[in-house]
Tab-separated table of C-alpha atoms in Angstrom:
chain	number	residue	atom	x	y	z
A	1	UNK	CA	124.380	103.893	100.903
A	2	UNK	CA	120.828	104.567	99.605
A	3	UNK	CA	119.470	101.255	98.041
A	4	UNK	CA	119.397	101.072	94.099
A	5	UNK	CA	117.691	97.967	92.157
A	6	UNK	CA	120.713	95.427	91.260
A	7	UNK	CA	118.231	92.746	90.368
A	8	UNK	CA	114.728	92.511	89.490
A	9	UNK	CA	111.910	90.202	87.798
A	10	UNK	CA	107.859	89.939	88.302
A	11	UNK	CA	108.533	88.377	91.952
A	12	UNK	CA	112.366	89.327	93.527
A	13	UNK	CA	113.939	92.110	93.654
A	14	UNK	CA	117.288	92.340	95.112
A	15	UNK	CA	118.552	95.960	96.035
A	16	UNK	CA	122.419	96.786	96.904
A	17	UNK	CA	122.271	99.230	99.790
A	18	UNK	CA	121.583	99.822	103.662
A	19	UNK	CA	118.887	97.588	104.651
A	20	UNK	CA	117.406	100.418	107.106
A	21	UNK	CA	117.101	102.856	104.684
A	22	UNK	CA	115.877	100.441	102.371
A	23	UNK	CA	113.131	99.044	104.691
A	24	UNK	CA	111.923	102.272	105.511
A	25	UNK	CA	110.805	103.112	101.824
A	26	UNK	CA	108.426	100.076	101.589
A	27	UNK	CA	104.912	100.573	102.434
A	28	UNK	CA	103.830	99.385	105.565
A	29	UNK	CA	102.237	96.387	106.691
A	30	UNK	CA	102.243	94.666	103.516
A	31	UNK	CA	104.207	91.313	103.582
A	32	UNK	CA	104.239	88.324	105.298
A	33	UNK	CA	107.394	87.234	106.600
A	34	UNK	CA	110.992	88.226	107.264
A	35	UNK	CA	113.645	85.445	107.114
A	36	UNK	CA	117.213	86.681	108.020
A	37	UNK	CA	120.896	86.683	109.635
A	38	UNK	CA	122.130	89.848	110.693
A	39	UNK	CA	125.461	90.533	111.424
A	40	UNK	CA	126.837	88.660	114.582
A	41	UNK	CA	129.604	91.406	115.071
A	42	UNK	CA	132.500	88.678	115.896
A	43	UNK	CA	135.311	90.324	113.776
A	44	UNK	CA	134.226	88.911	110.396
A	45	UNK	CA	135.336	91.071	107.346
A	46	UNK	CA	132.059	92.508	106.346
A	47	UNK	CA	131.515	93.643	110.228
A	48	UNK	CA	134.878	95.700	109.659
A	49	UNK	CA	134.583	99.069	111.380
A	50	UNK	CA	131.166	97.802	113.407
A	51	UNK	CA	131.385	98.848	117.241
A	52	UNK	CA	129.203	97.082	119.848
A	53	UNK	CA	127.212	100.163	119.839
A	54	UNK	CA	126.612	100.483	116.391
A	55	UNK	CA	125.245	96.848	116.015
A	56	UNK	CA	123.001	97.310	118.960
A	57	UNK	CA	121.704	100.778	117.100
A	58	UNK	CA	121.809	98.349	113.693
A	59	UNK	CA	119.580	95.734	114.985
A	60	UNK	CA	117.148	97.909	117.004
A	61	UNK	CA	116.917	99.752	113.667
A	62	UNK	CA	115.995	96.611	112.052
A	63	UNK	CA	113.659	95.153	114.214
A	64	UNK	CA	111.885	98.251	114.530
A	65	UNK	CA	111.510	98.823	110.338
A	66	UNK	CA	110.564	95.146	110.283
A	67	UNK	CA	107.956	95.435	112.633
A	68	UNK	CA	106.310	98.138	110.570
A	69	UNK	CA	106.316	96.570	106.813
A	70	UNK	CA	105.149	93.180	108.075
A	71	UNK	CA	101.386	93.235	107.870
A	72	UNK	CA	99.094	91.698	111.289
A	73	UNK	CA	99.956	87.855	112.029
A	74	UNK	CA	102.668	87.986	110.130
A	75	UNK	CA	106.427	86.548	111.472
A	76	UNK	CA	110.164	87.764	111.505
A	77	UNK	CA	112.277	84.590	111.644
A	78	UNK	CA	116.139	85.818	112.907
A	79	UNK	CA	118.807	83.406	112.893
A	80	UNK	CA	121.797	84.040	115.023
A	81	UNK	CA	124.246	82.431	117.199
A	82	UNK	CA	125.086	82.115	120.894
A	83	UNK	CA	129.614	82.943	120.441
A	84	UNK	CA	132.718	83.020	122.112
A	85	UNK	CA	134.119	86.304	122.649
A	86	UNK	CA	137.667	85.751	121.928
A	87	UNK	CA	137.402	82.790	120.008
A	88	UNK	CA	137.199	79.133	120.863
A	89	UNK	CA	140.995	79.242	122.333
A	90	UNK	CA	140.220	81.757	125.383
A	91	UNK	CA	136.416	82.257	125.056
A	92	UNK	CA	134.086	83.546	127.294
A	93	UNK	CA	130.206	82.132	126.220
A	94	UNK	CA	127.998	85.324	125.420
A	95	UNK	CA	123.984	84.050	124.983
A	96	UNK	CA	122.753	85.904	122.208
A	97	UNK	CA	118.592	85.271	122.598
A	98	UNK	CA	118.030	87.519	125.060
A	99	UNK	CA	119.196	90.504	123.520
A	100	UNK	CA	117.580	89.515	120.174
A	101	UNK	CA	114.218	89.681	122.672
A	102	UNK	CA	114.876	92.716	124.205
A	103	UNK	CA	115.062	95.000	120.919
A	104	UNK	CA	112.457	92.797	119.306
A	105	UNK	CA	109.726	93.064	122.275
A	106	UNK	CA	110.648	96.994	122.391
A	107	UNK	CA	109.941	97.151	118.837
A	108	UNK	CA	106.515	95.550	119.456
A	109	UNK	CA	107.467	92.386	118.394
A	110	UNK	CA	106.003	88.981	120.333
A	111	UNK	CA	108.271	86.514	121.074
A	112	UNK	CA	106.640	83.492	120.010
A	113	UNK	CA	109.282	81.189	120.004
A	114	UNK	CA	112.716	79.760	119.479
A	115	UNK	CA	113.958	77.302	117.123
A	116	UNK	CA	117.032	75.675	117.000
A	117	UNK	CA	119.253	74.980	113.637
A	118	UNK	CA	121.484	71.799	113.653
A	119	UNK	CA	124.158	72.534	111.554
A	120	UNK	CA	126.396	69.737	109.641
A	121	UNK	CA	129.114	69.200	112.544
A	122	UNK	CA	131.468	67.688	109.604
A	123	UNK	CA	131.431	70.897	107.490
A	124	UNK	CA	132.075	73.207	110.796
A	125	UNK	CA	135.701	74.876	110.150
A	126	UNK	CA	137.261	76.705	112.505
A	127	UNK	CA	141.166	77.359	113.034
A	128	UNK	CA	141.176	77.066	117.071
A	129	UNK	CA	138.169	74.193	116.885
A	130	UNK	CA	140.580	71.222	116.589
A	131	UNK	CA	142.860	72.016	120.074
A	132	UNK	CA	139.935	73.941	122.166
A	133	UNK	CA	138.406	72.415	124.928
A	134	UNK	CA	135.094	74.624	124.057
A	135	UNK	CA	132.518	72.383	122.208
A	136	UNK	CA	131.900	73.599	118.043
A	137	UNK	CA	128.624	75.794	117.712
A	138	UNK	CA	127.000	73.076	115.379
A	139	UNK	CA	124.308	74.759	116.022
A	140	UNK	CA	122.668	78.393	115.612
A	141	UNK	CA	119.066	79.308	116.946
A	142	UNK	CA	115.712	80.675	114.808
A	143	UNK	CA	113.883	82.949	116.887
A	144	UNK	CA	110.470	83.389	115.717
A	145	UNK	CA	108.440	86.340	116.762
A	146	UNK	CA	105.297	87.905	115.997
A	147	UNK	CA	103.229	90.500	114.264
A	148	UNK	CA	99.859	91.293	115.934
A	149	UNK	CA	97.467	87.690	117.150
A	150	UNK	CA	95.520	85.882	115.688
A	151	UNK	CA	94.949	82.301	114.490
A	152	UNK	CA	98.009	80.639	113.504
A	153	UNK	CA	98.213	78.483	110.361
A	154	UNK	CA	99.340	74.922	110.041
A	155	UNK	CA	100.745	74.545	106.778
A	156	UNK	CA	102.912	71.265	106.863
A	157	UNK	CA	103.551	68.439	109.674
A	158	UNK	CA	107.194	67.656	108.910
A	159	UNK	CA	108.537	70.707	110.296
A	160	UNK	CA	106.303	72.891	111.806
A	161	UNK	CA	106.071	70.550	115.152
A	162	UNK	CA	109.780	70.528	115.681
A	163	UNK	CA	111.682	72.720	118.063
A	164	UNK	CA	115.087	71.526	115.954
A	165	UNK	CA	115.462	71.999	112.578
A	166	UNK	CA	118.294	70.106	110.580
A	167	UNK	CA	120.317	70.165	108.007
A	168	UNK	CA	123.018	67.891	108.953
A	169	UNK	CA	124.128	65.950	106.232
A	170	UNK	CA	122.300	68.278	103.689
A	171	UNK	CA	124.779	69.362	100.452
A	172	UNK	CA	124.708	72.561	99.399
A	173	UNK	CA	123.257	73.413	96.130
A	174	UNK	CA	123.112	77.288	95.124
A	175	UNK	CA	125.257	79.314	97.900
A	176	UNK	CA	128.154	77.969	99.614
A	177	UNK	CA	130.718	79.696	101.679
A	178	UNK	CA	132.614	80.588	99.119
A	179	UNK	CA	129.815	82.817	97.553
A	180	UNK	CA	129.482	84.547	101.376
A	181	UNK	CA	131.352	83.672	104.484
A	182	UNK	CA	128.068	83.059	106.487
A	183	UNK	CA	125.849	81.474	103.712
A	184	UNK	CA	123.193	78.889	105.213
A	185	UNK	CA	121.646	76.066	103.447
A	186	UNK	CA	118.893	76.137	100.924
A	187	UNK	CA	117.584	73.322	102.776
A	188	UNK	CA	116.993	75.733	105.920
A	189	UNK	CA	115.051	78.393	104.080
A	190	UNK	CA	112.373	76.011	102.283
A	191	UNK	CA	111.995	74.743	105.834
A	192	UNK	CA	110.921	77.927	107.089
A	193	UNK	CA	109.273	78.857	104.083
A	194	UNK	CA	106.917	75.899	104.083
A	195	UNK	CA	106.290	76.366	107.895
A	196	UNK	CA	105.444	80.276	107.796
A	197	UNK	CA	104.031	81.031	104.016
A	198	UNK	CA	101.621	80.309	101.068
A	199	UNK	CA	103.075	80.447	97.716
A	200	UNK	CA	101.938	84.019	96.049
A	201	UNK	CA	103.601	85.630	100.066
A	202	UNK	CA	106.227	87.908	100.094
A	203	UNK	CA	109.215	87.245	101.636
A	204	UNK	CA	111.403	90.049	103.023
A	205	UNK	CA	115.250	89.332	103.746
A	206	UNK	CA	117.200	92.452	104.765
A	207	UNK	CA	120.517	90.804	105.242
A	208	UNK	CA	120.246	88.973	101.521
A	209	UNK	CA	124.343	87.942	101.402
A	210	UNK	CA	124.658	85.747	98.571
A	211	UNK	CA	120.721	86.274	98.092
A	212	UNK	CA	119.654	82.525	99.100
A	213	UNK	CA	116.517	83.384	100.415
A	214	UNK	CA	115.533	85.017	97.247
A	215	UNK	CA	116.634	82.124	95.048
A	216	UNK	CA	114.829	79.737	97.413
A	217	UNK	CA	112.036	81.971	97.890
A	218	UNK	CA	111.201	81.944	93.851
A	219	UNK	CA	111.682	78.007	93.318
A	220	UNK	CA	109.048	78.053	95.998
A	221	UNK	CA	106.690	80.137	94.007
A	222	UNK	CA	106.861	83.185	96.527
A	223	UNK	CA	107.875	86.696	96.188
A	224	UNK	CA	110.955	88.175	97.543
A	225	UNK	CA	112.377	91.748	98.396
A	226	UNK	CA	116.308	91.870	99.560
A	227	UNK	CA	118.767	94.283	100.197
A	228	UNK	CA	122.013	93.450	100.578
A	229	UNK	CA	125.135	96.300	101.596
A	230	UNK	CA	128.079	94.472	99.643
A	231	UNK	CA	128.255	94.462	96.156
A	232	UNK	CA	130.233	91.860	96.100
A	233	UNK	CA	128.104	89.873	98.024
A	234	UNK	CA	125.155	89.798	95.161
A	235	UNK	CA	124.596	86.473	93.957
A	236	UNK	CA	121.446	87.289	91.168
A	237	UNK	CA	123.112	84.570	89.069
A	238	UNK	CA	122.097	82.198	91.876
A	239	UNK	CA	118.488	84.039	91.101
A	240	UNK	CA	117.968	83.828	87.680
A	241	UNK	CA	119.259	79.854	87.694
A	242	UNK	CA	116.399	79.506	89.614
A	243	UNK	CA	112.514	79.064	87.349
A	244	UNK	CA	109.994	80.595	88.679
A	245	UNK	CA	106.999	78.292	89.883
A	246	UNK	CA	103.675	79.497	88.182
């Protein structure tokens, strides 16, 4: 599906379309960061129809068309998960990172580091959780690579020292779960945000969702582009709720 503008205003825009395709009509080397979740191809509804082959293709695809709009020094934060293939009832633990490397380094990415997101283990829901044996996932990793060398910037001491970022205990505000199935916290995206951008950067998220990068993004006076495959995904109300900070 060829992207087409759903939302726009003087800093976000928000297209509904393939991400790839999308990507690969911005110019090159012109923003700073990329801040996403792509799909963990686990069986969810919005991975319907998704082979193991195709999301391989889907994030080599992505890594490489990140690599080339994100200008020198600049970062591509990915969140994903380590899962259980088949569930936490018979599951067999599949480490995600080092395929995330792989197609990352091939795509000239360089690994800089990993991350790891603490999740709130009291808002974890899952329907084989309570009787497994298998510990919950309460937590999901960041990997951080990079663009090119360079000096890096210290913005902030809170959070740019820690390996572990959390949001335990942290109440959602704009996007829940019932807005997208795999929504994270506000609270997560003005952490990276502060770490890895000035206000006035632009933000790129190619898996938008419910578009809470975007609504974070523009509260924190940056710029955002999105893209975003399901229609009914789009969340530009939780955009436009949000004021712009001159």
């Amino acid at each position: 599906m060829a992207p087409v503008v759903y939302y726009q205003d003087k800093d976000t825009t928000l297209y509904l379309g393939d991400c790839i395709e999308g990507m690969g009509q911005l110019p090159e080397g012109l923003y700073d960061l990329i801040f996403t979740s792509p799909p963990y191809c686990i069986g969810k509804e919005y991975e319907a129809g998704l082979s193991y082959g195709e999301y391989l293709k889907l994030l080599a695809d992505f890594y490489r068309e990140g690599f080339r709009i994100i200008k020198n020094g600049g970062y591509c934060l990915v969140v994903f998960a380590n899962i259980y293939s088949g569930g936490f009832k018979y599951g067999r633990y599949l480490p995600m990172e080092y395929l995330h490397h792989l197609l990352a380094e091939h795509a000239g990415w360089t690994h800089y580091t990993t991350r790891i997101w603490q999740k709130d283990f009291a808002s974890l829901a899952d329907p084989y959780s309570i009787s497994s044996t298998l510990p919950k996932l309460e937590w999901e990793m960041i990997a951080v690579f990079r663009k090119g060398t360079g000096k890096e910037k210290i913005r902030e001491q809170e959070y740019h020292p820690r390996g572990i970022w959390s949001t335990a205990g942290y109440k959602q505000e704009v996007s829940t779960l019932k807005r997208h199935p795999s929504a994270f916290p506000e609270k997560l995206v003005a952490i990276a945000l502060s770490v890895y951008t000035d206000p006035g950067d632009t933000v790129v998220d190619p898996f938008a969702g419910s578009a809470t990068t975007l609504a974070v993004a523009k509260l924190m006076g940056r710029k955002s582009i999105g893209f975003e495959i399901e229609e009914r995904d789009c969340q530009a109300e939780i955009i436009t709720a949000c004021p712009s900070r001159e």
